[in-house]
Amino acid sequence: MRLAWNMVAGMANSVVLVLVSLVALPFYLRFLGMEAYGLIGFYATLQAVLQVLDLGLAPTVSREIAHGAETGQRRRSASMLRTLGVVYIGVALLIAAIVALAAPWIGAHWLQAKALPDATVAQAVALMGVNLACRWPISLYHGALVGAHRLARSAATSMAINILAAITTIAVLAWGECSIQAFFVVQAAFGLLQAIVLRVLARRAVGERDAPYDFADLKRVWHFSAWMSGVAITSLVFTQLDKALLSRLIDLSAFGHYMLAALLVSGLSVLTGPSFNVIYPKFTTLHARGDDVALAKFYSDTSRMYAAAIFSLALALSLHVEALVTLWTGRADVALHVAPIVGLLAIGSALNGVMYFPYALQLAKGRPRIPLGINLGLLVLALPVIVWLATHYGAIGGALSWALLGVAYLFVGTIVTGHKVAGFAGIAWLARDIAVPLLIALMPALAGAWVSRAFSLSPWTETAIAILAACVGIAVGALYSPFARQQVLAFVGGRTRLCPN
C-alpha cells in the first residue's frame, strides 16, 4: 500500500508541476515576451547541465538509505545524509560563482538575443546561478525521502511551494516589477524555501538526528558514486545536447518555440519521475533480500503498467498536438510551428522513459558501469546525428534526432541489460512487457485520431477525444499487468466490505 500511495503522490506532484507550468506559460509570454521565455528555457538547460556537479550522490543516497533500512544500518545512513548536506552547500556556492563569472560572456556571445540588451541577458544569467544555488540541495533531500519510501512527503512539499511560487511570480510581473530579473529572484526565494523544508522532512524520515558528521564514511560509497557521476554526466549530455546545440545554432525566438514544445512534452514526466522513485528503492530492497523471483515479477508487472500509460499519453500528444497547442497558447501560429516538434519529442521521450526500468535495475544491482557504457556509446552516435540534422533542418531536425536516438537506446539498452544484468530484462521483456502495451494503447489512439480528422472537430472536442482515448489505453493496458488487476480487485473487495447491503 505504501508503494501505491507513493506512486499516486509522485504522479500527483508531477501532474501539478506540469499544470502549473502550462497555466503559467501564457502569462510569462504575455508579460515577458518570447525572447525572455527563451532565457527561461536556457535556464532549464543550464540546470540540467550543471547537475553533473551532483557527482551521482543523490541516487547513491537513495540506494544507501533503502539498503540501510533493510539491513538495520539507519544511523550510518543518517550520518551520511548530514555530512552530504555540508558538501551540497559548498557546491551550491560554487555554482553561483561560476555562473556569475560566465554571465557576461554567455549574454554577449552564446545566446542570440535580438530585442533584449546584452546587459539584461547577462543579469538574467547571473540570477540563474543564484536560483540554481538555492535549489541545489533539493535533489539530496528528495533522494533521501525516496530511499526512505517517503516520496509522498516530498511530493506534497513540492506541490505546495511550486503553486505558491507560480502565483507569486505572476503577481509580481503583473503588478510589480515586470522583468526577467524579477522572475528569477522570486523563483530563487521559493527554491530556497523548498530546500529548507525538505531538509527537515528528510532528517525526520531517516531518524538519528544526533548522528555525527563523518566525512571519512564517504569513501565507502565513493566507488559507486564515482560511477554514478559518470552516468549522470553522460545522461545529461545525452538528454540536453540537442537543446545546447540549438541554443547556439538557431535564433532565440526559434529556440523559444523548441523549448515550448519541450515543456509540453515534459508532461510525460508525470509518469517517469514518480515511477523511477518507486521502483528504484524497491528493486534495491528485493536485491538486498536476494529474492530474484519477486524482483523479476515486480519488474515485469510494473513495466507493463508504465508502458501502457506512457504510450497512451505520448500517442494522444502526437496525434492531437495542433488542437492541444492551440488551446494551450491561444495562438494558431505558435501551434503551427510547435506541432511537428512536439510529435517527434514525444516519441523520443516515451522510449527514453521505458528505459528507466532497465536503468533502475542496473543501479539496484550495483552495476553503474553498464549505464555509463551505454551512454558513452549513444553519445558517439548522438553528436554527429544531432549536429547534422539540426544544421540542415533546424528545430525539427533536433527533435527528429531525439526520436531516432530513443529507438537506438531502446534496443541497445535492453539487449545489454538482458545479457549483463538479468535474463528476465532482455528482448523477451521488450516483446512481452513493452510491445504488447504499445499495441493496446495504439488502438484507441488511432480510433480517436480518425474520428477527429473525419469529422473536423473543434480543438475543444478533439482534446476531449484525445483524453478519452488516452484513458481507455491506460485502463485496458494497465490491466494487462497482474499487479494492477490484483490492486483493482483488492480495492473493489475493500469497498464491498465497507458498504454491505
XYZ file of C-alpha atoms in Angstrom:
501
model
C 0.000 0.000 0.000
C 2.891 2.368 0.726
C 4.271 1.714 -2.777
C 0.867 2.503 -4.289
C 0.470 5.637 -2.158
C 3.963 6.865 -3.046
C 3.261 6.267 -6.727
C -0.027 8.187 -6.559
C 1.582 11.042 -4.626
C 4.522 11.209 -7.041
C 2.241 11.270 -10.062
C 0.023 13.897 -8.450
C 3.108 16.034 -7.892
C 4.207 15.619 -11.488
C 0.733 16.444 -12.786
C 0.545 19.555 -10.622
C 4.016 20.740 -11.681
C 3.196 20.290 -15.353
C -0.179 22.011 -14.965
C 1.445 24.892 -13.091
C 3.958 25.296 -15.920
C 1.277 25.097 -18.602
C -1.040 27.549 -16.854
C 1.765 29.991 -16.081
C 3.317 29.946 -19.559
C 0.742 32.223 -21.292
C 1.251 34.779 -18.511
C 5.036 34.624 -18.922
C 4.721 35.055 -22.685
C 2.357 37.996 -22.195
C 4.455 39.842 -19.610
C 7.983 38.909 -20.752
C 7.829 38.007 -24.464
C 9.243 35.083 -26.446
C 12.910 36.046 -26.074
C 12.626 36.244 -22.294
C 10.890 32.880 -22.334
C 13.844 31.625 -24.332
C 16.001 32.671 -21.358
C 13.758 30.620 -19.067
C 14.292 27.695 -21.429
C 18.041 28.275 -21.325
C 17.863 28.223 -17.516
C 16.220 24.781 -17.659
C 19.033 23.547 -19.906
C 21.689 25.117 -17.673
C 20.128 23.496 -14.631
C 20.293 20.103 -16.298
C 23.885 20.582 -17.487
C 25.163 21.678 -14.062
C 23.523 18.637 -12.491
C 26.784 16.846 -13.282
C 28.211 18.523 -10.172
C 25.903 16.300 -8.128
C 28.582 13.600 -8.704
C 25.960 10.874 -8.528
C 25.408 11.475 -4.814
C 21.599 11.875 -4.861
C 20.882 8.383 -6.307
C 23.642 6.996 -4.098
C 21.876 8.385 -1.029
C 18.587 6.797 -2.150
C 20.260 3.414 -2.525
C 22.148 3.675 0.782
C 19.090 4.673 2.804
C 16.923 1.933 1.270
C 19.683 -0.628 1.852
C 20.357 0.678 5.379
C 16.698 0.385 6.356
C 16.665 -3.241 5.161
C 19.942 -4.197 6.918
C 19.497 -2.217 10.149
C 22.144 0.459 9.491
C 19.979 3.558 9.826
C 22.457 5.530 11.930
C 25.140 5.253 9.272
C 22.653 6.462 6.658
C 21.677 9.412 8.854
C 25.335 10.343 9.335
C 25.912 10.244 5.577
C 22.905 12.471 4.915
C 24.077 15.059 7.434
C 27.609 15.041 6.035
C 26.474 15.386 2.445
C 24.364 18.377 3.417
C 27.587 20.303 4.025
C 29.018 19.124 0.695
C 25.932 20.299 -1.163
C 26.107 23.775 0.385
C 29.687 24.110 -0.852
C 28.730 23.017 -4.353
C 25.783 25.459 -4.371
C 28.106 28.389 -3.632
C 30.477 27.185 -6.356
C 27.647 27.086 -8.898
C 26.549 30.635 -8.097
C 30.120 31.889 -8.528
C 30.749 30.033 -11.820
C 27.522 31.206 -13.452
C 28.037 34.810 -12.289
C 31.531 34.910 -13.793
C 30.366 33.378 -17.078
C 27.201 35.521 -17.362
C 28.668 38.449 -19.392
C 30.227 36.096 -21.959
C 27.055 33.984 -22.251
C 24.917 37.084 -22.741
C 27.187 38.604 -25.381
C 28.460 35.570 -27.312
C 26.330 32.477 -26.706
C 22.669 33.485 -26.605
C 21.387 35.023 -29.831
C 19.175 37.776 -28.378
C 17.792 40.459 -30.708
C 15.337 42.534 -28.667
C 16.869 42.158 -25.200
C 20.055 44.152 -24.401
C 23.212 42.188 -23.620
C 23.306 43.684 -20.125
C 19.783 42.443 -19.363
C 20.632 38.957 -20.613
C 23.831 38.899 -18.529
C 21.950 39.947 -15.381
C 19.355 37.259 -16.004
C 22.048 34.601 -16.426
C 23.755 35.686 -13.182
C 20.425 35.361 -11.367
C 20.064 31.896 -12.879
C 23.172 30.975 -10.887
C 21.611 32.266 -7.662
C 18.434 30.323 -8.429
C 20.418 27.139 -9.082
C 22.363 27.557 -5.831
C 19.189 27.974 -3.772
C 17.640 24.858 -5.306
C 20.762 22.702 -5.311
C 20.189 20.769 -2.021
C 16.665 19.776 -3.109
C 17.909 16.714 -5.007
C 19.812 15.428 -1.962
C 16.893 15.590 0.453
C 14.414 14.393 -2.162
C 16.701 11.399 -2.773
C 16.775 10.689 0.959
C 12.970 10.704 1.150
C 12.784 8.404 -1.893
C 15.161 5.923 -0.257
C 13.126 6.038 2.956
C 9.931 5.324 0.959
C 8.576 8.756 1.936
C 8.032 10.118 -1.549
C 4.586 11.427 -0.571
C 6.124 13.970 1.823
C 8.460 15.317 -0.828
C 5.594 15.440 -3.332
C 3.304 17.402 -1.010
C 6.054 19.936 -0.304
C 6.842 20.321 -3.995
C 3.219 20.867 -4.977
C 2.512 23.473 -2.316
C 5.676 25.506 -2.859
C 5.582 25.440 -6.660
C 1.958 26.574 -6.757
C 2.791 29.472 -4.429
C 5.886 30.300 -6.491
C 3.891 30.499 -9.740
C 1.152 32.647 -8.214
C 3.681 34.990 -6.614
C 5.735 35.270 -9.810
C 2.711 36.143 -11.927
C 1.559 38.694 -9.330
C 4.994 40.345 -9.265
C 5.138 40.516 -13.064
C 1.582 41.873 -13.300
C 1.596 44.460 -10.513
C 5.222 44.861 -9.537
C 8.489 44.579 -11.461
C 7.789 43.212 -14.958
C 11.221 41.892 -15.901
C 13.066 38.638 -16.392
C 15.294 39.570 -13.444
C 12.254 39.726 -11.124
C 11.173 36.303 -12.388
C 14.427 34.660 -11.311
C 14.553 36.457 -7.947
C 11.117 35.144 -6.949
C 11.933 31.641 -8.174
C 15.174 31.619 -6.166
C 13.383 32.575 -2.940
C 10.883 29.747 -3.261
C 13.611 27.299 -4.271
C 15.471 28.041 -1.044
C 12.255 27.560 0.944
C 11.691 24.142 -0.639
C 15.252 23.050 0.151
C 14.864 24.013 3.814
C 11.531 22.200 4.239
C 12.811 19.023 2.540
C 15.886 19.041 4.772
C 13.693 18.950 7.876
C 11.473 16.179 6.456
C 14.416 14.057 5.292
C 16.189 14.168 8.636
C 12.980 13.142 10.389
C 12.384 10.271 7.957
C 15.906 8.881 8.240
C 15.990 9.366 12.023
C 19.042 9.578 14.277
C 19.052 13.376 14.244
C 22.076 13.359 16.543
C 24.143 11.328 14.033
C 27.679 12.757 13.717
C 29.348 14.239 10.661
C 31.603 11.594 9.116
C 33.446 12.683 6.005
C 35.586 9.533 6.150
C 32.478 7.395 5.566
C 32.052 8.985 2.150
C 34.931 6.808 0.959
C 32.708 3.757 1.426
C 30.244 4.896 -1.233
C 32.699 6.821 -3.352
C 33.236 3.962 -5.827
C 29.520 3.655 -6.603
C 29.076 7.418 -6.528
C 32.004 7.982 -8.903
C 30.486 5.638 -11.468
C 27.115 7.300 -10.927
C 28.769 10.641 -11.557
C 29.886 9.358 -14.950
C 26.382 8.089 -15.622
C 24.906 11.444 -14.619
C 27.301 13.398 -16.826
C 26.721 11.253 -19.903
C 22.949 11.117 -19.301
C 22.713 14.871 -19.041
C 24.819 15.400 -22.129
C 22.692 12.867 -23.987
C 19.373 14.438 -22.951
C 20.439 18.082 -23.211
C 22.777 18.050 -26.216
C 20.011 18.918 -28.664
C 18.960 21.933 -26.590
C 22.530 23.120 -26.009
C 23.370 22.943 -29.722
C 20.116 24.515 -30.855
C 20.597 27.429 -28.444
C 23.717 28.214 -30.490
C 22.588 27.231 -33.995
C 19.164 28.920 -34.209
C 17.876 32.330 -33.164
C 16.442 32.818 -29.680
C 12.852 33.072 -30.889
C 13.026 29.702 -32.684
C 14.746 28.248 -29.648
C 11.833 29.535 -27.580
C 9.467 27.524 -29.815
C 11.614 24.421 -29.303
C 11.653 24.868 -25.526
C 7.908 25.484 -25.535
C 7.478 22.129 -27.301
C 9.840 20.511 -24.799
C 7.757 21.919 -21.952
C 4.585 20.396 -23.379
C 6.293 17.012 -23.820
C 7.603 17.250 -20.263
C 4.054 16.372 -19.267
C 5.129 12.768 -19.798
C 7.269 13.168 -16.681
C 4.085 12.753 -14.641
C 4.865 9.052 -15.007
C 8.625 8.823 -15.440
C 9.910 10.509 -12.290
C 7.420 9.007 -9.810
C 7.775 5.532 -11.323
C 11.560 5.593 -11.007
C 11.354 6.931 -7.457
C 9.159 3.963 -6.501
C 10.767 1.112 -8.414
C 14.415 2.004 -7.712
C 14.310 1.619 -3.899
C 12.010 -1.414 -4.262
C 14.416 -3.076 -6.707
C 17.219 -2.320 -4.240
C 15.290 -3.854 -1.331
C 14.419 -7.042 -3.249
C 18.019 -7.398 -4.426
C 19.288 -6.952 -0.835
C 16.963 -9.815 0.195
C 18.239 -11.982 -2.650
C 14.661 -12.554 -3.854
C 15.213 -12.681 -7.630
C 11.847 -14.354 -8.278
C 9.944 -11.484 -6.680
C 12.233 -8.985 -8.408
C 11.527 -10.469 -11.841
C 7.767 -10.451 -11.213
C 7.737 -6.885 -9.892
C 9.909 -5.771 -12.828
C 7.525 -7.294 -15.369
C 4.285 -6.137 -13.734
C 5.344 -2.530 -13.214
C 6.850 -2.314 -16.706
C 3.514 -3.270 -18.245
C 1.637 -0.677 -16.218
C 4.116 2.058 -17.045
C 4.335 1.221 -20.770
C 0.556 1.298 -21.162
C 0.370 4.727 -19.554
C 3.382 6.396 -21.215
C 2.470 5.209 -24.712
C -1.169 6.246 -24.317
C -0.161 9.766 -23.276
C 2.550 10.087 -25.936
C 0.175 8.976 -28.694
C -2.523 11.398 -27.534
C 0.037 14.184 -27.609
C 1.467 13.262 -31.008
C -1.832 12.674 -32.821
C -3.685 15.744 -31.468
C -0.854 18.202 -30.983
C -2.229 21.112 -33.048
C -5.519 21.172 -31.143
C -3.739 20.932 -27.798
C -1.229 23.694 -28.553
C -3.925 26.000 -29.955
C -5.983 25.640 -26.786
C -2.915 25.983 -24.587
C -1.399 29.130 -26.077
C -4.435 30.601 -27.839
C -2.220 31.217 -30.886
C -2.639 29.157 -34.050
C 0.674 30.431 -35.457
C 2.571 29.069 -32.454
C 0.731 25.741 -32.785
C 1.818 25.513 -36.416
C 5.496 25.948 -35.512
C 5.419 23.711 -32.454
C 3.262 20.790 -33.660
C 5.880 18.758 -35.604
C 8.471 19.333 -32.883
C 6.113 18.088 -30.176
C 5.275 14.895 -32.069
C 8.907 13.886 -32.508
C 9.922 14.830 -28.968
C 7.007 12.816 -27.549
C 8.145 9.681 -29.378
C 11.711 10.002 -28.130
C 10.648 10.818 -24.581
C 8.289 7.830 -24.337
C 11.011 5.441 -25.475
C 13.528 7.026 -23.141
C 11.028 6.716 -20.283
C 10.606 2.981 -20.838
C 14.357 2.550 -20.375
C 14.174 3.833 -16.801
C 13.269 0.269 -15.806
C 16.495 -1.367 -17.073
C 18.409 1.628 -15.680
C 16.850 1.254 -12.207
C 17.631 -2.477 -12.266
C 21.256 -1.831 -13.203
C 21.682 0.588 -10.295
C 19.826 -1.606 -7.797
C 22.215 -4.458 -8.549
C 25.215 -2.153 -8.108
C 26.239 -2.158 -11.797
C 26.631 1.543 -12.701
C 29.355 0.733 -15.241
C 26.701 -0.658 -17.582
C 24.594 2.514 -17.995
C 27.818 4.508 -18.276
C 29.000 2.315 -21.153
C 25.608 2.517 -22.873
C 25.540 6.293 -22.534
C 29.044 6.689 -23.956
C 28.113 4.567 -26.948
C 24.968 6.576 -27.570
C 26.882 9.846 -27.302
C 29.258 8.745 -30.036
C 26.200 8.295 -32.245
C 24.285 11.318 -30.937
C 26.773 14.091 -31.612
C 27.031 13.759 -35.429
C 23.308 12.920 -35.766
C 22.161 15.993 -33.827
C 24.648 18.348 -35.461
C 23.782 17.220 -38.991
C 20.005 17.210 -38.508
C 19.947 20.491 -36.547
C 22.171 22.204 -39.121
C 20.014 21.115 -42.052
C 16.515 21.176 -40.522
C 16.771 23.468 -37.500
C 14.437 22.827 -34.570
C 12.623 19.972 -36.337
C 15.966 18.303 -37.001
C 16.823 18.469 -33.298
C 13.502 16.826 -32.426
C 13.982 14.133 -35.076
C 17.396 13.276 -33.662
C 15.817 12.768 -30.221
C 13.263 10.308 -31.654
C 15.893 8.320 -33.567
C 18.203 8.138 -30.574
C 15.293 6.911 -28.439
C 14.838 3.939 -30.780
C 18.563 3.134 -30.622
C 18.582 3.362 -26.818
C 15.551 1.067 -26.522
C 17.184 -1.830 -28.348
C 20.785 -1.378 -27.220
C 19.874 -0.894 -23.559
C 17.513 -3.870 -23.494
C 19.977 -6.252 -25.120
C 22.837 -5.242 -22.828
C 20.702 -5.443 -19.680
C 19.449 -8.909 -20.619
C 22.987 -10.223 -21.173
C 24.835 -8.450 -18.355
C 22.342 -7.877 -15.517
C 19.331 -10.204 -15.558
C 17.949 -12.545 -18.193
C 14.366 -11.552 -17.441
C 15.153 -7.978 -18.606
C 16.209 -8.854 -22.168
C 14.462 -8.973 -25.541
C 11.687 -11.172 -24.155
C 10.846 -8.336 -21.751
C 10.734 -5.904 -24.658
C 8.332 -8.116 -26.613
C 6.116 -9.196 -23.715
C 6.029 -6.206 -21.380
C 6.610 -3.236 -23.733
C 5.432 -4.104 -27.243
C 2.067 -5.558 -26.156
C 1.077 -2.476 -24.079
C 2.125 -0.331 -27.066
C -0.255 -2.215 -29.361
C -3.040 -1.953 -26.786
C -2.503 1.823 -26.470
C -2.308 2.244 -30.242
C -5.843 1.020 -30.968
C -7.878 3.681 -29.087
C -5.334 6.340 -30.074
C -5.760 5.668 -33.794
C -9.530 5.477 -33.411
C -9.585 8.862 -31.702
C -7.352 10.399 -34.376
C -9.583 9.033 -37.155
C -12.740 10.455 -35.542
C -11.078 13.863 -35.125
C -9.938 14.024 -38.758
C -13.099 12.532 -40.287
C -15.463 14.984 -38.610
C -13.182 18.065 -38.498
C -13.790 18.567 -34.781
C -13.110 21.783 -32.922
C -9.957 21.981 -30.775
C -12.006 21.561 -27.592
C -13.811 18.471 -28.868
C -10.644 16.984 -30.316
C -8.863 17.473 -26.996
C -11.699 15.670 -25.209
C -11.399 12.802 -27.716
C -7.644 12.648 -27.102
C -8.121 12.486 -23.329
C -10.757 9.769 -23.662
C -8.566 7.678 -25.974
C -5.614 8.025 -23.572
C -7.746 6.980 -20.598
C -9.007 3.909 -22.449
C -5.470 2.944 -23.442
C -4.178 3.383 -19.895
C -7.036 1.414 -18.313
C -7.011 -1.512 -20.744
C -3.230 -1.630 -20.990
C -2.687 -1.465 -17.229
C -4.996 -4.435 -16.688
C -2.529 -6.452 -18.759
C -0.405 -6.331 -15.571
C -1.250 -8.969 -12.916
C -0.212 -6.487 -10.213
C -2.721 -3.901 -11.492
C -5.502 -6.476 -11.652
C -4.711 -7.523 -8.089
C -4.859 -3.922 -6.858
C -8.199 -3.335 -8.603
C -9.709 -6.493 -7.117
C -8.383 -5.596 -3.663
C -9.875 -2.097 -3.948
C -13.242 -3.407 -5.127
C -13.250 -6.026 -2.370
C -12.401 -3.399 0.226
C -15.209 -1.115 -0.966
C -17.642 -4.030 -0.872
C -16.747 -4.815 2.745
C -17.085 -1.146 3.705
C -20.515 -0.857 2.047
C -22.533 -4.009 2.906
C -26.056 -4.442 1.677
